[in-house]
Coordinates of C-alpha atoms and ligand atoms in Angstrom, one line a residue:
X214 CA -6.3 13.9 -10.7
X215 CA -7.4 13.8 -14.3
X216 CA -7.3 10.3 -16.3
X217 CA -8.4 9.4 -19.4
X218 CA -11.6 7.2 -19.4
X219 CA -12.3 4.5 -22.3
X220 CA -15.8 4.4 -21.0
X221 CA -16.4 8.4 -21.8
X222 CA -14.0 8.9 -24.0
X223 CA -12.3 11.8 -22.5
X224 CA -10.2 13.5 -19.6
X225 CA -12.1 13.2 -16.5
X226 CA -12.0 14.2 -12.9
X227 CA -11.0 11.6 -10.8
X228 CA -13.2 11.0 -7.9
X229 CA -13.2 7.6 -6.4
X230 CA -16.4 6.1 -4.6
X231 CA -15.3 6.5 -1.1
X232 CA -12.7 9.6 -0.4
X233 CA -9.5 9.1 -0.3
X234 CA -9.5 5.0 -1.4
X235 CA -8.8 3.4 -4.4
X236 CA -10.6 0.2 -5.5
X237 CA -8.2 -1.3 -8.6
X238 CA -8.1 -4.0 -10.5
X239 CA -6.0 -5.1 -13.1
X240 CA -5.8 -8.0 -15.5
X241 CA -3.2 -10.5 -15.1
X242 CA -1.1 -12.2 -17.4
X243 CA -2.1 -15.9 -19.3
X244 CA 0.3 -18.0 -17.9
X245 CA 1.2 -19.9 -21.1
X246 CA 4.2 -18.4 -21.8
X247 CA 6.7 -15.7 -20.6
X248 CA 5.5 -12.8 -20.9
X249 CA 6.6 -10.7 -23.7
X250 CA 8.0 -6.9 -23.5
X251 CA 4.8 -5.6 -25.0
X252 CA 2.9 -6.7 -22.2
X253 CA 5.4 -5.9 -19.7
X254 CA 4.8 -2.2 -20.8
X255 CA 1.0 -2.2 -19.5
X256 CA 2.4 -4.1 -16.0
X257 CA 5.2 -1.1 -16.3
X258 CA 2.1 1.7 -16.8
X259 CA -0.4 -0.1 -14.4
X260 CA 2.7 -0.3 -11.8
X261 CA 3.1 3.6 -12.4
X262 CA -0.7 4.3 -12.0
X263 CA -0.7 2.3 -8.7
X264 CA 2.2 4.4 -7.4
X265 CA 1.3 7.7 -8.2
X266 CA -2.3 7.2 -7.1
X267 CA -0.6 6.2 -3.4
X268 CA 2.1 9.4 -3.8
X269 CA -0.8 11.4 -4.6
X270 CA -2.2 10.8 -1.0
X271 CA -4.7 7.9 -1.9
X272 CA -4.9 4.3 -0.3
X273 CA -5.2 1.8 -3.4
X274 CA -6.2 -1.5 -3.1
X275 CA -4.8 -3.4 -6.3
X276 CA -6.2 -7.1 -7.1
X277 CA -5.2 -8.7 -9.9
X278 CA -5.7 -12.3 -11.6
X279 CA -3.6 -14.8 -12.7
X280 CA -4.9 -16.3 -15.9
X281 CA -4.7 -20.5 -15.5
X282 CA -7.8 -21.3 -17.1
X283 CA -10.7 -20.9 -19.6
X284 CA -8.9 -18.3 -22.3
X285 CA -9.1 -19.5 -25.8
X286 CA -6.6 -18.8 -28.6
X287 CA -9.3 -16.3 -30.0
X288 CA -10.5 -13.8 -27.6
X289 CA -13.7 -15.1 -27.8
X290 CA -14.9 -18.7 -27.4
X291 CA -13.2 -20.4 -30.4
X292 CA -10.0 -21.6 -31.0
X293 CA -7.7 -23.8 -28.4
X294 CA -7.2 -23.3 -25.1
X295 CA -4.1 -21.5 -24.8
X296 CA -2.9 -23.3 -21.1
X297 CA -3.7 -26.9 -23.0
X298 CA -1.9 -25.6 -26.1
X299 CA 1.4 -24.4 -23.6
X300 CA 1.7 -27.6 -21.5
X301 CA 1.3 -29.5 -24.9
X302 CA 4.2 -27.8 -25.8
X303 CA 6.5 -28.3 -22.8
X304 CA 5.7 -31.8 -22.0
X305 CA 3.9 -30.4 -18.5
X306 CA 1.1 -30.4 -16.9
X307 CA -1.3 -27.3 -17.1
X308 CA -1.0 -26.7 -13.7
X309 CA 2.8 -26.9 -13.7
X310 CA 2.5 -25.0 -16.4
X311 CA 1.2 -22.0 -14.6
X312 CA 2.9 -22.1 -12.1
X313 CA 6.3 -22.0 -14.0
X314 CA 5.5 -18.8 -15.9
X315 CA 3.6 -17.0 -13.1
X316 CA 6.7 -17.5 -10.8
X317 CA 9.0 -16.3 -14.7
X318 CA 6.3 -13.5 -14.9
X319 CA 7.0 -12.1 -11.4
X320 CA 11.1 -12.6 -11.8
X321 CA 10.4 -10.4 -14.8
X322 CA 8.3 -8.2 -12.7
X323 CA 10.7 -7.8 -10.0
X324 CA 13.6 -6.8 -12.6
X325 CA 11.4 -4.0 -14.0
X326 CA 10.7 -2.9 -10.7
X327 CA 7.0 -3.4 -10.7
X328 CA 5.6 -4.4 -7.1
X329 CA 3.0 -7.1 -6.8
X330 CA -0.2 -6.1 -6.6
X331 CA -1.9 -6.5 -2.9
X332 CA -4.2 -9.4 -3.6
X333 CA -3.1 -12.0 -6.9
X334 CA -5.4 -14.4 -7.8
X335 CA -5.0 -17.4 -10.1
X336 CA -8.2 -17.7 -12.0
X337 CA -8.8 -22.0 -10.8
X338 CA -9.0 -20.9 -6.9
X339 CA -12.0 -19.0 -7.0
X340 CA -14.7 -21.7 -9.1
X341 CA -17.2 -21.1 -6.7
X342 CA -17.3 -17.6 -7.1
X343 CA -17.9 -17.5 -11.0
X344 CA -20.6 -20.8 -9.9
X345 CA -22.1 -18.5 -7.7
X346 CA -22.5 -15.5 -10.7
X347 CA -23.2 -17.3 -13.5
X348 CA -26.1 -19.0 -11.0
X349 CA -27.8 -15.5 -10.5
X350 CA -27.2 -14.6 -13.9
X351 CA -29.4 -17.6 -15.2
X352 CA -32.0 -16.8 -12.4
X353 CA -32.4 -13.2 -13.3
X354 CA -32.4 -13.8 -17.4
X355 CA -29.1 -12.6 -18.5
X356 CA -28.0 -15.8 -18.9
X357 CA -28.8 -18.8 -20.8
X358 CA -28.2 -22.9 -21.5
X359 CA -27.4 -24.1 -24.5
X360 CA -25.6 -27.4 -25.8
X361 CA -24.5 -27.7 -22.1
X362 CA -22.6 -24.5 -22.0
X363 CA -24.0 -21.4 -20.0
X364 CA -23.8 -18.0 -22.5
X365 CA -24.6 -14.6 -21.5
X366 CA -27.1 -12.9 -23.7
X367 CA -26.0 -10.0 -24.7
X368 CA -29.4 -8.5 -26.1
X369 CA -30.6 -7.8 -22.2
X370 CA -26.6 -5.8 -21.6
X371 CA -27.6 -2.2 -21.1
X372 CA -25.5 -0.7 -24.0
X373 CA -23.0 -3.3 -24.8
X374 CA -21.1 -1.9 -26.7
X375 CA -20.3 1.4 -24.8
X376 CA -16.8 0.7 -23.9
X377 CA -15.5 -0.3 -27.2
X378 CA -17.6 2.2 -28.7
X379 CA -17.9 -0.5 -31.8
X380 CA -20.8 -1.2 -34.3
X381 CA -22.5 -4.6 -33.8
X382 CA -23.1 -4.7 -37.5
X383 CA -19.6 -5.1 -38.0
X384 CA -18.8 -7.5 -35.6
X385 CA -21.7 -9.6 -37.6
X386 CA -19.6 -13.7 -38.1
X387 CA -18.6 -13.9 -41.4
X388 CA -17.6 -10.2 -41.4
X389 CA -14.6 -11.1 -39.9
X390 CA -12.9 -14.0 -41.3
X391 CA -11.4 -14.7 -37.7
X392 CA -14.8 -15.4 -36.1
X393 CA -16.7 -18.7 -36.5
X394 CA -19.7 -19.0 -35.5
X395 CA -21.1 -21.4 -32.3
X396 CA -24.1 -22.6 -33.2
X397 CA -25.3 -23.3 -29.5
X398 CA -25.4 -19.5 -29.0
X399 CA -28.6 -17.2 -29.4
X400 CA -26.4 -13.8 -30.7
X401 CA -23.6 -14.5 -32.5
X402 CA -21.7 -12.2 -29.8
X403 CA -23.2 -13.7 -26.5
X404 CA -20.3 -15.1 -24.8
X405 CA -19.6 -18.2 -22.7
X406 CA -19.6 -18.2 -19.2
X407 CA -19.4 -21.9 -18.3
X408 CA -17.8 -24.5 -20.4
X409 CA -19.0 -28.3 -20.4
X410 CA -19.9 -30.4 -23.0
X411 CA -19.0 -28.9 -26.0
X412 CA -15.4 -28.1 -25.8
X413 CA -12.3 -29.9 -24.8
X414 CA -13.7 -32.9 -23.5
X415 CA -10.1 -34.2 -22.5
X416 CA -9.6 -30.9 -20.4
X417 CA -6.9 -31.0 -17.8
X418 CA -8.6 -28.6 -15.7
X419 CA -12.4 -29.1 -14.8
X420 CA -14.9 -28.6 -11.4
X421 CA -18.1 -29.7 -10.9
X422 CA -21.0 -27.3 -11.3
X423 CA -24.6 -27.3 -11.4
X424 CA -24.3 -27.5 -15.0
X425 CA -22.0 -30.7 -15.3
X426 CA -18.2 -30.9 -14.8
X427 CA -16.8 -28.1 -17.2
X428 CA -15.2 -24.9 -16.6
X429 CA -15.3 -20.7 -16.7
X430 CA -14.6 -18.6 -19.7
X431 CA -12.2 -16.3 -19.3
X432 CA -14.3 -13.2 -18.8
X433 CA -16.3 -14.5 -15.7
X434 CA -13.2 -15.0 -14.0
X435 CA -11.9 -11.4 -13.8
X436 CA -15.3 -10.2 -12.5
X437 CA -15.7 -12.8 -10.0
X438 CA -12.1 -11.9 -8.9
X439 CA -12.8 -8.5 -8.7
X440 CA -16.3 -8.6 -6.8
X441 CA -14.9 -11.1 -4.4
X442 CA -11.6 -8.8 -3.5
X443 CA -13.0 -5.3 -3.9
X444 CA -17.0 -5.6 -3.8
X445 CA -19.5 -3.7 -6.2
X446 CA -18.0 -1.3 -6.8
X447 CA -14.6 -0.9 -8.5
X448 CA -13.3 2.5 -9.5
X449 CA -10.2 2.0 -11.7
X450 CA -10.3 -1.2 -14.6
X451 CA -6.9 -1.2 -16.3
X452 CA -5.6 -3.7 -19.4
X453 CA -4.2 -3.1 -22.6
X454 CA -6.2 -1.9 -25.3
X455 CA -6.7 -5.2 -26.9
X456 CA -8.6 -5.7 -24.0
X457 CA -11.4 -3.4 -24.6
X458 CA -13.4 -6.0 -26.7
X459 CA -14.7 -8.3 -26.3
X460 CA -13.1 -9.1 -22.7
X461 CA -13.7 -5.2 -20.5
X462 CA -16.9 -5.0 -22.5
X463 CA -18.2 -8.6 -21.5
X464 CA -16.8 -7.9 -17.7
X465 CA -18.9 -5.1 -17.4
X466 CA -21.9 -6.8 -19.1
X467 CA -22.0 -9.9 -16.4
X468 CA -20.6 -7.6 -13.2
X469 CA -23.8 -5.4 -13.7
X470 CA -26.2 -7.9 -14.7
X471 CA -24.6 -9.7 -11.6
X472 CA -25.0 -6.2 -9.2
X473 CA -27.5 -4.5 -10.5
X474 CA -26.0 -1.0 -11.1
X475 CA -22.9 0.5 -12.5
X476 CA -19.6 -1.6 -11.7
X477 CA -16.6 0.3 -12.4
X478 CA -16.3 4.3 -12.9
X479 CA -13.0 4.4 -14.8
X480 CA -11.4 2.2 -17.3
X481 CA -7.3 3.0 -18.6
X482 CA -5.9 1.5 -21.4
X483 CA -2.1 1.3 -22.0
X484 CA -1.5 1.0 -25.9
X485 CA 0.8 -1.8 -27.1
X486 CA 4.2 -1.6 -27.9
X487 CA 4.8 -2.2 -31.6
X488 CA 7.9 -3.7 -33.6
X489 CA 8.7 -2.5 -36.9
X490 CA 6.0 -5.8 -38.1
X491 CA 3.6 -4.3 -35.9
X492 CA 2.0 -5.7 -32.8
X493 CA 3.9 -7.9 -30.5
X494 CA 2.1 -10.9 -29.8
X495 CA 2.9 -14.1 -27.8
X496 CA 1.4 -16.5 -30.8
X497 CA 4.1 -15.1 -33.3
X498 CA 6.0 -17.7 -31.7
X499 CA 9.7 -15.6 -31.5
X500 CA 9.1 -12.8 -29.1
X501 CA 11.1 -10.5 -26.7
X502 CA 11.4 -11.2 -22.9
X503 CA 13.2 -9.6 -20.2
X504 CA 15.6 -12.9 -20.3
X505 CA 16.3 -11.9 -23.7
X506 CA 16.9 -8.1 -22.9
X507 CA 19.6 -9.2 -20.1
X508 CA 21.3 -12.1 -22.7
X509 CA 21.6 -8.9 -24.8
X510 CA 23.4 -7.0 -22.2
X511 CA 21.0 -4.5 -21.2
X512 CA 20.0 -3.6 -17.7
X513 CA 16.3 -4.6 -17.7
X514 CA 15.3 -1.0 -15.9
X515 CA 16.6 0.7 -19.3
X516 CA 13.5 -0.9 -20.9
X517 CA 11.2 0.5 -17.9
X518 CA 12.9 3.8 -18.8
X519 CA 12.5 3.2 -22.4
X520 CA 8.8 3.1 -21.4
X521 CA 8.6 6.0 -18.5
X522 CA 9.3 8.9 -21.7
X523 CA 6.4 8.0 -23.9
X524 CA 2.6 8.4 -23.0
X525 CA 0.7 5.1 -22.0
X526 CA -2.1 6.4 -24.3
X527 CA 0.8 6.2 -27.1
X528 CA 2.0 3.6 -29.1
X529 CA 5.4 2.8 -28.8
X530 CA 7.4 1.6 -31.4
X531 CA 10.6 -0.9 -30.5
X532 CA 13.7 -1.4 -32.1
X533 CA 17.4 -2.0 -30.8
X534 CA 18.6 1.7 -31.8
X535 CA 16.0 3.0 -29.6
X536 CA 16.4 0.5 -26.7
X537 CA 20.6 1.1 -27.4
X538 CA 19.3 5.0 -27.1
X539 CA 17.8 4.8 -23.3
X540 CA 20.2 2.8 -22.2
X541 CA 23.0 5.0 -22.8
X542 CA 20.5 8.1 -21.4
X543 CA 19.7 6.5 -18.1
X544 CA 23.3 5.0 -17.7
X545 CA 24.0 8.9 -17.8
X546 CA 21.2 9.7 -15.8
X547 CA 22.3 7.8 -13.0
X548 CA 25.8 8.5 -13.1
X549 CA 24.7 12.5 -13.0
X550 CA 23.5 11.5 -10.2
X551 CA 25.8 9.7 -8.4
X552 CA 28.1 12.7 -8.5
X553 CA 26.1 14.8 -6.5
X554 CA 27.5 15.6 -3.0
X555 CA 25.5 13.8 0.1
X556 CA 26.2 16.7 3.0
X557 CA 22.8 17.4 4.2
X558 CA 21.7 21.0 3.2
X559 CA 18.3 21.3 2.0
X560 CA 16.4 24.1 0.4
X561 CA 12.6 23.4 1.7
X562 CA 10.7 26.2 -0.6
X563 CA 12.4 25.1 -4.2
X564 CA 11.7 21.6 -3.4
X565 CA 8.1 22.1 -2.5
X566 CA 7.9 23.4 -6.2
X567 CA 9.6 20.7 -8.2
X568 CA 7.1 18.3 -5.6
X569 CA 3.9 20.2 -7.0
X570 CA 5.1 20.1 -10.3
X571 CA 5.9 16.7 -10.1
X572 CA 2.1 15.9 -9.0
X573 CA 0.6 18.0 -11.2
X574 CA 2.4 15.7 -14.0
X575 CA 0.7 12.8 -12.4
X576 CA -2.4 14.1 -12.1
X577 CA -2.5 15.3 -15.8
X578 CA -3.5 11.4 -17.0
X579 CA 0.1 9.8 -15.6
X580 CA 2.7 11.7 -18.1
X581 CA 5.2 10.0 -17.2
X582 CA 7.4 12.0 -19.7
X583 CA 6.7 15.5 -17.8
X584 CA 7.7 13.6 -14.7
X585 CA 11.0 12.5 -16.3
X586 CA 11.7 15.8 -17.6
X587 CA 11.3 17.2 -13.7
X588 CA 13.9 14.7 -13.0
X589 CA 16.3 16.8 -15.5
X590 CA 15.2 20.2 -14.7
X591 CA 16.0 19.4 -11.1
X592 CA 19.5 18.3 -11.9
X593 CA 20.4 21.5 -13.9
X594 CA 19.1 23.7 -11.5
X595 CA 21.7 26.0 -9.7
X596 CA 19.8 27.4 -7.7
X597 CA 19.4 23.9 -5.7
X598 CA 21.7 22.3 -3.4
X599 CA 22.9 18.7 -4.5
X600 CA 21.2 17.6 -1.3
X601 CA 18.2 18.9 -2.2
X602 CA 18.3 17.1 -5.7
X603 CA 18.7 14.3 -4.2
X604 CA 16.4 14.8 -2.0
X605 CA 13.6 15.6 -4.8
X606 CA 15.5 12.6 -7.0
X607 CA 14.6 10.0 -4.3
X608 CA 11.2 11.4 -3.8
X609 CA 9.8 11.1 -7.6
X610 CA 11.8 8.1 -7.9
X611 CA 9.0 6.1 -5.9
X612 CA 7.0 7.0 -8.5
X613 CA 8.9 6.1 -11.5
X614 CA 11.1 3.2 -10.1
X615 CA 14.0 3.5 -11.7
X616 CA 16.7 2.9 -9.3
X617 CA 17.7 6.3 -9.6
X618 CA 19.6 6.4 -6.0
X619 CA 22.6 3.6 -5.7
X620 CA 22.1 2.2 -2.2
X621 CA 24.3 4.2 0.2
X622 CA 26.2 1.0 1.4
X623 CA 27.4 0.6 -2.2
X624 CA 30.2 3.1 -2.2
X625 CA 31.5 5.0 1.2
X626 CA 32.7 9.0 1.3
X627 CA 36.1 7.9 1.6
X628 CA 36.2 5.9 -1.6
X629 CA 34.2 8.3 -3.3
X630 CA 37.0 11.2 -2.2
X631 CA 39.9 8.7 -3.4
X632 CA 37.9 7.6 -6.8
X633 CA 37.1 11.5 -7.5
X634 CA 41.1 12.6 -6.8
X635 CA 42.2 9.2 -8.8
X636 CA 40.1 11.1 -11.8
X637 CA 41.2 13.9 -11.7
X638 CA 45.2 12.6 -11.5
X639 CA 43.7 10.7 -14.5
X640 CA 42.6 13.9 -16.1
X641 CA 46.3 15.8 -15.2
X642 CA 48.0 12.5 -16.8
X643 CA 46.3 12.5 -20.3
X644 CA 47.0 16.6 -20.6
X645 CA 50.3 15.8 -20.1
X646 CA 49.8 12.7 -23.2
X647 CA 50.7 9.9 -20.2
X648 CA 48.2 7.4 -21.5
X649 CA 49.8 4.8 -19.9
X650 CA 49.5 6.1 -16.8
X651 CA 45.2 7.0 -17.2
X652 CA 44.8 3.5 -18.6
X653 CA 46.7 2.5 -15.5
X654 CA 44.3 4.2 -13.5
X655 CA 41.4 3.1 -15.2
X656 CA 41.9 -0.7 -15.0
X657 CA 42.8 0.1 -11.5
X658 CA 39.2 1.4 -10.8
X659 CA 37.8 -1.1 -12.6
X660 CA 39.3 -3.8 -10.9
X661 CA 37.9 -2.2 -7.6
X662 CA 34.0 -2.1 -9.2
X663 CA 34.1 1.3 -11.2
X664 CA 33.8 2.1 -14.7
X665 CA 34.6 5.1 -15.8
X666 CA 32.6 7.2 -18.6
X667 CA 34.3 9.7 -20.3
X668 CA 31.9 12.2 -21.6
X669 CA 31.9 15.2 -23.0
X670 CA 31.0 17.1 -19.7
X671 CA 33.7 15.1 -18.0
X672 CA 35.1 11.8 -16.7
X673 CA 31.9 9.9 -14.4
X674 CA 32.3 6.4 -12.7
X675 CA 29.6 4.2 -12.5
X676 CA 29.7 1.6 -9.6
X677 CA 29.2 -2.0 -10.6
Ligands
AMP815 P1 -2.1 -11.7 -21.9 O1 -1.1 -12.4 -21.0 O2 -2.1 -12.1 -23.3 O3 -3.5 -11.9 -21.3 O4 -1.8 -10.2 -21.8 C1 -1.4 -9.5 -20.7 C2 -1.5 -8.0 -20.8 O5 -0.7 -7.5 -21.8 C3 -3.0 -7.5 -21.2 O6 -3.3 -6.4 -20.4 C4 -2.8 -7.1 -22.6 O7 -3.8 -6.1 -22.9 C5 -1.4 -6.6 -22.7 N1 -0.8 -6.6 -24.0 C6 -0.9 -7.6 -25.0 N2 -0.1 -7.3 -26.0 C7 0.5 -6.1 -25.8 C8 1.4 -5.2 -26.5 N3 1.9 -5.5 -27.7 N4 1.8 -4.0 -25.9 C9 1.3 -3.7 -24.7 N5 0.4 -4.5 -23.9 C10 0.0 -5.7 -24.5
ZN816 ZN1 -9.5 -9.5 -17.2

């Protein structure tokens, strides 16, 4: 396989530490809100990653966090805390909180298809794990006191800023209007790793520590999650791209201070989805969730399809039109599909083709568009038996999770014979201009769970 790596900044062999097993971790959502469409796209891509690594023969061990704790309204220590500033809002606690949109995020996640990762961790169960690292991070010299709070200096990182690839010079405070500066730190970029005295002294959620009752920053948590689950060494890092800095970069500072030696070999980033103002963000206050998708109409999977046909390395742009435009493709899609005859008869060499073409697609970075496109060559092909398309449909659809199959209890052979001859009576009447009769049959199907679809390559049903 061949992925793109933010840390190299190209195409890369994949080869993972130990053959044939794949360390991965991901970072979970902050659990202040729901969870907006924009983010569910990087869930959507990392879900796709996960599942093509394990069709591609590999055993991946996915761990991912749950974000309860520690992450400030800026990415870096300033601002509120965004789990204070979200039970404020609802009249909760921060801990109920959480808990309300982790159990919202995973509804979402289920409706889109994406599995839960092996191991999730909420960020406030694992304290004495970041206590534990930021201990031997002040005993070695990377990190540092000040004001109360524990900082990592960033001057003894071994090339900081090789992720993001940035210029410290322009990350200087007062460069960026965003940034004010903490006086307590040494570098204006160090970054906290423990919290007490001097923030939030009315803070909902707080341990004790060797350091006084306080609490983690948000970017110890993900590698104390991550060395506790999957050890020293990680080979796949995923996140949005907003991620990069300072968060990825600051992970891999304190995990190899921490070990000692490289940390994590690969690091994807899914660009955002866009709306026509530009990036999506939870803070703009109105945003688009799943809920809002289904209120709407759609069929939530439409979105995941929406997502499956452009690159992960691509920005995507939203708007209604386009949403309005997958939905009607993989409505067709599916009902294409559903027409295809079940009686076993499979063609073994053409569909050991379509399967190495379809893992080639995977294993040129994920594109997820070539794999779609498979989905459609396979369905025009004459030379394949409908079994056999289904056969290949099924297969590349545990990749793309799209629901691509109806479940076979849905809709029996003998109701499909009867819905197929009802058709084409349907067809007979309106050439002989006896619309009363096909509306007849139409509302009659419906009544009985199918829609019918006229299009022009013909009447389809579509099972409701
Ligand atoms: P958060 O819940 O804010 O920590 O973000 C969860 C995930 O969504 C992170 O991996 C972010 O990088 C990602 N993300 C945030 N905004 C967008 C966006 N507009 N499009 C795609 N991914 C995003
Ligand atoms: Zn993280």
């Amino acid at each position: 396989m061949r992925v793109y790596n933010t840390l190299t900044k190209k195409v890369e062999d994949f080869i993972p530490f130990e053959e044939g097993i794949v360390r991965m971790y991901t970072c979970g959502p902050t659990v202040y809100n729901y969870a907006h469409i924009g983010n569910l796209r990087t869930y959507i891509f990392e879900d796709v990653l996960e599942k093509s690594l394990n069709y591609i023969g590999y055993k991946v061990f996915r761990v991912m966090n749950i974000t309860d704790v520690g992450h400030l309204t800026s990415d870096g220590d300033t601002g509120e805390d965004k789990m204070a500033k979200g039970a404020l809002r609802e009249g909760k606690t921060v801990r109920e909180t959480a808990k309300f949109y982790t159990d919202a995020f995973f509804e979402d996640c289920a409706k889109l298809n994406i599995d839960k990762p092996a191991v999730v961790a909420p960020a406030s169960e694992h304290i004495d794990q970041y206590i534990k690292m930021i201990k031997k991070l002040l005993d070695d010299g990377y990190a540092y006191e000040s004001n109360g709070n524990i900082y990592f200096d960033i001057s003894k990182a071994k090339d900081y800023y090789r992720l993001s690839g940035k210029n410290p010079e322009d990350l200087i405070v007062g460069a960026r209007d965003s940034v004010e500066e903490d006086k307590s730190k040494r570098n204006p970029a160090d970054f906290a790793l423990w919290f007490t005295i001097s923030k939030f002294q009315n803070q909902e959620m707080k341990w004790d520590s060797p350091w006084g009752v306080g609490y983690p920053g948000w970017h110890i948590e993900c590698s104390g999650i991550s060395a506790e689950f999957l050890g020293e060494h990680l080979d796949i890092h995923c996140g949005g791209v907003d991620n990069i800095f300072p968060h990825h970069t600051n992970e891999i500072a304190q995990s190899e201070a921490y070990f000692g030696h490289k940390w994590c070999n690969y690091w994807m980033h899914g660009e955002h989805l866009n709306d026509a103002e530009g990036k999506m963000s939870k803070s703009k206050g109105e945003f688009l969730t799943v809920s809002l998708l289904e209120e709407k109409g759609y069929n939530p999977l439409s979105y995941r399809y929406f997502c499956l046909n452009s690159h992960y390395r691509n920005q995507l742009v939203f708007s209604w039109e386009a949403l309005d435009g997958a939905e009607q493709a993989y409505k067709k899609l599916k009902s294409r599909i559903r027409q295809l005859n079940k009686n076993p008869d499979l063609n073994e060499n053409k569909t050991d083709a379509y399967q190495v073409r379809f893992k080639q697609a995977i294993e040129n970075d994920l594109n997820t568009s070539s794999m779609m496109t498979l989905v459609y060559d396979v369905l025009k092909d004459e030379e394949l038996s409908d079994f056999s398309k289904l056969f290949l449909i099924d297969d590349f659809d545990k990749v793309l999770g799209l629901d691509l199959i109806d479940e076979e209890k849905e809709i029996d052979e003998d109701f499909e014979k009867e819905i197929l001859s009802k058709i084409e009576e349907r067809a007979e009447a309106k050439k002989n201009k006896d619309f009363q009769k096909a509306d007849q049959i139409r509302e009659e199907l419906l009544s009985r769970g199918i829609k019918l679809n006229d299009t022009r390559e013909g009447t389809t049903y579509e099972v409701l």
